[in-house]
PDB file of C-alpha atoms in Angstrom:
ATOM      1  CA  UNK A 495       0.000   0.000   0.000  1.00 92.00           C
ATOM      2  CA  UNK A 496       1.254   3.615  -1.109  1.00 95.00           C
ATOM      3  CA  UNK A 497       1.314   6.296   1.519  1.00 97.00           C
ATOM      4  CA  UNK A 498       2.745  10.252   1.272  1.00 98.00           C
ATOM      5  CA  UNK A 499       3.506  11.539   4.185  1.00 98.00           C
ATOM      6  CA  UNK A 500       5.894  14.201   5.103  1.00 98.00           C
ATOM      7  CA  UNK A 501       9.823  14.063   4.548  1.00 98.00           C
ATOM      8  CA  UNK A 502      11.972  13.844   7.102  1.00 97.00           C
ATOM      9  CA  UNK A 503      15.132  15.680   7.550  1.00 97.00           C
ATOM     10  CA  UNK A 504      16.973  12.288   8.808  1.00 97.00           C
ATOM     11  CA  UNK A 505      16.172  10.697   5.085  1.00 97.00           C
ATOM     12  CA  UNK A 506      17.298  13.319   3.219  1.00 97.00           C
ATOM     13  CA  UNK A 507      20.673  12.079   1.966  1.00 98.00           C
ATOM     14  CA  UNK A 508      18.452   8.866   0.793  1.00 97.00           C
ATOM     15  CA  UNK A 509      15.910  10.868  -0.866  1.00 98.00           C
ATOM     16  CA  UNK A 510      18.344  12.624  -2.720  1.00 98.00           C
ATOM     17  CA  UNK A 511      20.038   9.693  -3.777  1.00 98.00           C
ATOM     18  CA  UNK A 512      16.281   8.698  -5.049  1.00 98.00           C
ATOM     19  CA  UNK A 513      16.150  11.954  -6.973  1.00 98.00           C
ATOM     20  CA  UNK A 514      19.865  11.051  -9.368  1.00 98.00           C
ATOM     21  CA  UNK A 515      18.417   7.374  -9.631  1.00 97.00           C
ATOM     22  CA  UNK A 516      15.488   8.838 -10.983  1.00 97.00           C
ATOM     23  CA  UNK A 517      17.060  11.441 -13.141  1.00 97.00           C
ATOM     24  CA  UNK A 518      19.451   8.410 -14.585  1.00 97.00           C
ATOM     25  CA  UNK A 519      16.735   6.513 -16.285  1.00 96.00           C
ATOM     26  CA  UNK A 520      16.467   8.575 -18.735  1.00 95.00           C
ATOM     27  CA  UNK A 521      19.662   7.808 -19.777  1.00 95.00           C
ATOM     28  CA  UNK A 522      22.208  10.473 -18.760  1.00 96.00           C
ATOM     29  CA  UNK A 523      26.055   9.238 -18.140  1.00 96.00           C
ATOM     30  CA  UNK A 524      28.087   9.624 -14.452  1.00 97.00           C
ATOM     31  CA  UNK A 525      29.229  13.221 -15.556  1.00 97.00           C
ATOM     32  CA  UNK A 526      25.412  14.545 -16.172  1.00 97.00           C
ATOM     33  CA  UNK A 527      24.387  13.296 -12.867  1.00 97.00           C
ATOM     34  CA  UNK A 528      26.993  14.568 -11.021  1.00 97.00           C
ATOM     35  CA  UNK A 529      26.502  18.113 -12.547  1.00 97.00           C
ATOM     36  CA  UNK A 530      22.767  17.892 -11.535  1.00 97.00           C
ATOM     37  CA  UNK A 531      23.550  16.972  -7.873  1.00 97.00           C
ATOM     38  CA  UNK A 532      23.560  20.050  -5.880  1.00 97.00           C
ATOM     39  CA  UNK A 533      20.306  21.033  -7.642  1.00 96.00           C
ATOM     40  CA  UNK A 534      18.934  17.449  -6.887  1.00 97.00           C
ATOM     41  CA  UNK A 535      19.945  17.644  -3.483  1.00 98.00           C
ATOM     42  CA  UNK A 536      17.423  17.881  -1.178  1.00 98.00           C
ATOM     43  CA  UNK A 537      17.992  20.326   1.791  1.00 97.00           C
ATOM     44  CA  UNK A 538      16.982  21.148   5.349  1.00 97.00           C
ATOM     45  CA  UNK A 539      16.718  24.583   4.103  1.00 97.00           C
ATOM     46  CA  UNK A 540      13.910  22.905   1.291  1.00 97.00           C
ATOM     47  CA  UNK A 541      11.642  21.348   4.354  1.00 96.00           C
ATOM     48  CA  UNK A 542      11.497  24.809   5.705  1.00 95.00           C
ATOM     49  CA  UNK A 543      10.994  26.777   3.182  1.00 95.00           C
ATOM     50  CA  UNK A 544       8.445  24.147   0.559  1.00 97.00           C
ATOM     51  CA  UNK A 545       5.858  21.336   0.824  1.00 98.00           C
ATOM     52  CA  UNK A 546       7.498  18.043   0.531  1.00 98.00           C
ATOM     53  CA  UNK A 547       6.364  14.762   0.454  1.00 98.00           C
ATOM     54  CA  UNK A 548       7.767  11.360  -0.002  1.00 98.00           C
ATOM     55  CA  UNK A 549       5.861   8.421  -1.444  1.00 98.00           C
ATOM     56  CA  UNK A 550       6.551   5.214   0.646  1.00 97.00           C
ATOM     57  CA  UNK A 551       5.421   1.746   0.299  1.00 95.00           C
ATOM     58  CA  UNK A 552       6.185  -1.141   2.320  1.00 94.00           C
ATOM     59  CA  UNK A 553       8.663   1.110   4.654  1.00 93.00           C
ATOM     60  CA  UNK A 554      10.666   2.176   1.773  1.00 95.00           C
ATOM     61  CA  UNK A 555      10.513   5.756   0.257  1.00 97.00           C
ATOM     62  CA  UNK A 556       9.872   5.006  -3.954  1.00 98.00           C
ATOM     63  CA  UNK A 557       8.780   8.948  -4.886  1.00 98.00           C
ATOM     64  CA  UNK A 558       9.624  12.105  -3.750  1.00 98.00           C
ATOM     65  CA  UNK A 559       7.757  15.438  -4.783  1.00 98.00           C
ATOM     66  CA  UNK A 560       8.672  19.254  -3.608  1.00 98.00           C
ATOM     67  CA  UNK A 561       6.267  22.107  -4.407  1.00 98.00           C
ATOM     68  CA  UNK A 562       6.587  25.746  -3.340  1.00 98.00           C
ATOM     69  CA  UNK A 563       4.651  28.481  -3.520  1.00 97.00           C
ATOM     70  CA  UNK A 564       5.083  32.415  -3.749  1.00 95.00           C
ATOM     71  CA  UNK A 565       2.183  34.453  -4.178  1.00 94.00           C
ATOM     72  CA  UNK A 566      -0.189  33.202  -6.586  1.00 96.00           C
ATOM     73  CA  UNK A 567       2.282  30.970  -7.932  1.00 98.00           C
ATOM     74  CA  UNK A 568       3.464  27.318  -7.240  1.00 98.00           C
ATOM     75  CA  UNK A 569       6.469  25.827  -8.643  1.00 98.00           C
ATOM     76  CA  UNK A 570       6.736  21.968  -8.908  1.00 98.00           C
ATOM     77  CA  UNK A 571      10.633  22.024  -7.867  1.00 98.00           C
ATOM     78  CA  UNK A 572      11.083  18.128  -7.555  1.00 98.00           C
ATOM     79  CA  UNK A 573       8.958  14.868  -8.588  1.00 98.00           C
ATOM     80  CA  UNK A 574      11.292  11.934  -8.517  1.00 98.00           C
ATOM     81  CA  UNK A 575      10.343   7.899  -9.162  1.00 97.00           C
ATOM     82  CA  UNK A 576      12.163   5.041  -7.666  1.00 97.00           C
ATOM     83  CA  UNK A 577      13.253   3.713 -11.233  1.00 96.00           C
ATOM     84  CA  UNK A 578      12.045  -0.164 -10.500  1.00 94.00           C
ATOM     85  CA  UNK A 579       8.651   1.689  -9.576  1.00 94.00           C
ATOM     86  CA  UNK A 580       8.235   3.350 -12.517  1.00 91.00           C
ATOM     87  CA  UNK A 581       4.797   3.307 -14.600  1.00 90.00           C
ATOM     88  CA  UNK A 582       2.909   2.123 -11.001  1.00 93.00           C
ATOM     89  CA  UNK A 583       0.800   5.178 -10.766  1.00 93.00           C
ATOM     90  CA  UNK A 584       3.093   6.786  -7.831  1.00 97.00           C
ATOM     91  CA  UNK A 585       3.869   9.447 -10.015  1.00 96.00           C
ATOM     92  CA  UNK A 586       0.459  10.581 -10.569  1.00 97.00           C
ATOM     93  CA  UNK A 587      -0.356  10.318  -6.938  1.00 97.00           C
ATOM     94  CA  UNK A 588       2.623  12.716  -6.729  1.00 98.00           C
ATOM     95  CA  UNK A 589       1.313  14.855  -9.147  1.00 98.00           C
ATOM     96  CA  UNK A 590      -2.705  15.176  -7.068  1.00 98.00           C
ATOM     97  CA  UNK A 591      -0.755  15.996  -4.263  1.00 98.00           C
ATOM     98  CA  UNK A 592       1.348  18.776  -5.363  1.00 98.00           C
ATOM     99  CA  UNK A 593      -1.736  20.339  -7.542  1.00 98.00           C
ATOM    100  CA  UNK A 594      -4.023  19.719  -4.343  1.00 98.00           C
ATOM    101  CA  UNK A 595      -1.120  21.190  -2.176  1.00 98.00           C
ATOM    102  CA  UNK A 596      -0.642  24.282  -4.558  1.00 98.00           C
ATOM    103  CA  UNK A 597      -3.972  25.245  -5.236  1.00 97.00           C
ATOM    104  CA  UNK A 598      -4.390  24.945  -0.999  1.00 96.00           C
ATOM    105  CA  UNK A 599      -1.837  27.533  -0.958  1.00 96.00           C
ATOM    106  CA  UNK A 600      -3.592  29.786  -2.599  1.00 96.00           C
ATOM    107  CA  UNK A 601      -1.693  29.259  -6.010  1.00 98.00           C
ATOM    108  CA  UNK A 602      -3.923  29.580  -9.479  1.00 98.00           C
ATOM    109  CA  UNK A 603      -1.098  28.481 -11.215  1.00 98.00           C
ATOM    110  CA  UNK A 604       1.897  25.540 -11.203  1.00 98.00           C
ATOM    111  CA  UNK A 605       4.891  25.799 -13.163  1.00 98.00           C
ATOM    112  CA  UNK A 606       7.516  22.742 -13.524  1.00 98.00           C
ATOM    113  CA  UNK A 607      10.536  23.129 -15.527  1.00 98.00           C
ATOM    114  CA  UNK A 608      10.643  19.364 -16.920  1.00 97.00           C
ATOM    115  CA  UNK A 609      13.784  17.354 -17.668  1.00 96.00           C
ATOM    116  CA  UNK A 610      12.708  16.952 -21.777  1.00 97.00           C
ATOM    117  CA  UNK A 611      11.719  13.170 -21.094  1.00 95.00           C
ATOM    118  CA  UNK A 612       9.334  13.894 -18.509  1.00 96.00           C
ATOM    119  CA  UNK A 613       7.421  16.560 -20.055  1.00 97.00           C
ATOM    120  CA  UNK A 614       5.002  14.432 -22.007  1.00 96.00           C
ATOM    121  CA  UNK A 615       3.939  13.177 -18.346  1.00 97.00           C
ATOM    122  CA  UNK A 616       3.020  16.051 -17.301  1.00 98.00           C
ATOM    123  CA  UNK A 617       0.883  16.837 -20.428  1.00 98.00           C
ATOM    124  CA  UNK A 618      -0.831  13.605 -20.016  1.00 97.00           C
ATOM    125  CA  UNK A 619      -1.112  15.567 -16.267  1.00 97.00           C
ATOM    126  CA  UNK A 620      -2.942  18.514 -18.157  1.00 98.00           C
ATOM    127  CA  UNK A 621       0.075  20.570 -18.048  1.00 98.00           C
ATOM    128  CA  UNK A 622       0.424  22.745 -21.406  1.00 98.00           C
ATOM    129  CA  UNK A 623       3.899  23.878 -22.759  1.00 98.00           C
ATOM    130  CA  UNK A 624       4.587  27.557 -21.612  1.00 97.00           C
ATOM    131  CA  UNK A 625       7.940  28.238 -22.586  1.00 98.00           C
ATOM    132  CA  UNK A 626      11.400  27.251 -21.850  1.00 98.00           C
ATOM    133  CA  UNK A 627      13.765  27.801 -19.029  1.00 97.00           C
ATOM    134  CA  UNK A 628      17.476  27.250 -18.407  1.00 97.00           C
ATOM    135  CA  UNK A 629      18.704  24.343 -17.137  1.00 96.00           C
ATOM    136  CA  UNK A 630      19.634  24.903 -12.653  1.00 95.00           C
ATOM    137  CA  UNK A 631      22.519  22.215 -13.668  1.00 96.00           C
ATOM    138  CA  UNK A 632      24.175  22.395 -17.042  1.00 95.00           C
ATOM    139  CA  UNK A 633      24.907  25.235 -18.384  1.00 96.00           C
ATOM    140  CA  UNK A 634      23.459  26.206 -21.803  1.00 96.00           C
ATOM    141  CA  UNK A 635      20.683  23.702 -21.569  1.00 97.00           C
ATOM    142  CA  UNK A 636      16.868  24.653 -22.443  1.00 98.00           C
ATOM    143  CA  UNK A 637      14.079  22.726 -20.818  1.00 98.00           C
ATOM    144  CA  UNK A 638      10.696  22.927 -21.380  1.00 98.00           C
ATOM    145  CA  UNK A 639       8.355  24.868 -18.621  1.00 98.00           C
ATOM    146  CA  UNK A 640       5.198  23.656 -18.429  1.00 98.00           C
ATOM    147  CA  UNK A 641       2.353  25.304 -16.535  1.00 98.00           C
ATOM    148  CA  UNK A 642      -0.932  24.263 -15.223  1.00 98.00           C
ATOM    149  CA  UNK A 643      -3.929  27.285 -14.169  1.00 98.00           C
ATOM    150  CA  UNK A 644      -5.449  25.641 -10.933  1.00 97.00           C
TER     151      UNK A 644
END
């Protein structure tokens, strides 16, 4: 059975280590995921300051999902799949939670700058394409911003 429940600052170097797993899949070598670590890394500082949630089942964390919100805005800053768990529906249940957790927030809109391999998720999601935006990791690099009115 698939529970959220809040993320704990003990797990955090685990979660994290979730979050380059997840990024991997899509095929990226060693010297990709190292560049994205410190903007993969999830902080103490990013339990203060965001919502986050981590997806467990049978005792074991297999999704992880950050949203924060400033004004009337939400930003979808992390959403991260176990790889073996992939395709299970614990990414949408990720997804519910941070548009549920934005729009009680008071945000009418969420914005997620997608690696270029997720994006068609989060169109399936109802997202639309609103742009681009550079890369927090590699310098140079586009990726698509999506946005969803709430």
């Amino acid at each position: 059975m698939l529970r959220l429940r809040p993320a704990r600052a003990d797990e955090l170097p685990a979660v994290t280590e979730l979050c380059l797993r997840s990024k991997a899949v899509w095929g990226y070598d060693a010297a990709f995921i190292a560049a994205c670590r410190t903007e993969l890394t999830v902080t103490p500082d990013d339990l203060r300051g965001s919502c986050c949630v981590v997806a467990e089942q049978a005792g074991e964390a297999v999704g992880f999902a950050q949203v924060s919100v400033a004004g009337d805005t939400a930003v979808l800053d992390k959403l991260f799949i176990e790889p073996a768990c992939l395709r299970s529906g614990i990414g949408r249940r990720l997804w519910v939670w941070a548009v549920e957790t934005a729009g009680r927030l008071g945000a009418c809109r969420l914005l997620i700058d997608a690696d270029p391999d997720a994006a068609d998720f989060y169109r399936r999601m109802g997202a639309r394409l609103a742009g681009t935006a550079p890369s927090g990791s590699i310098p140079g690099r586009r990726l698509p911003r999506l946005a969803l009115d709430l």
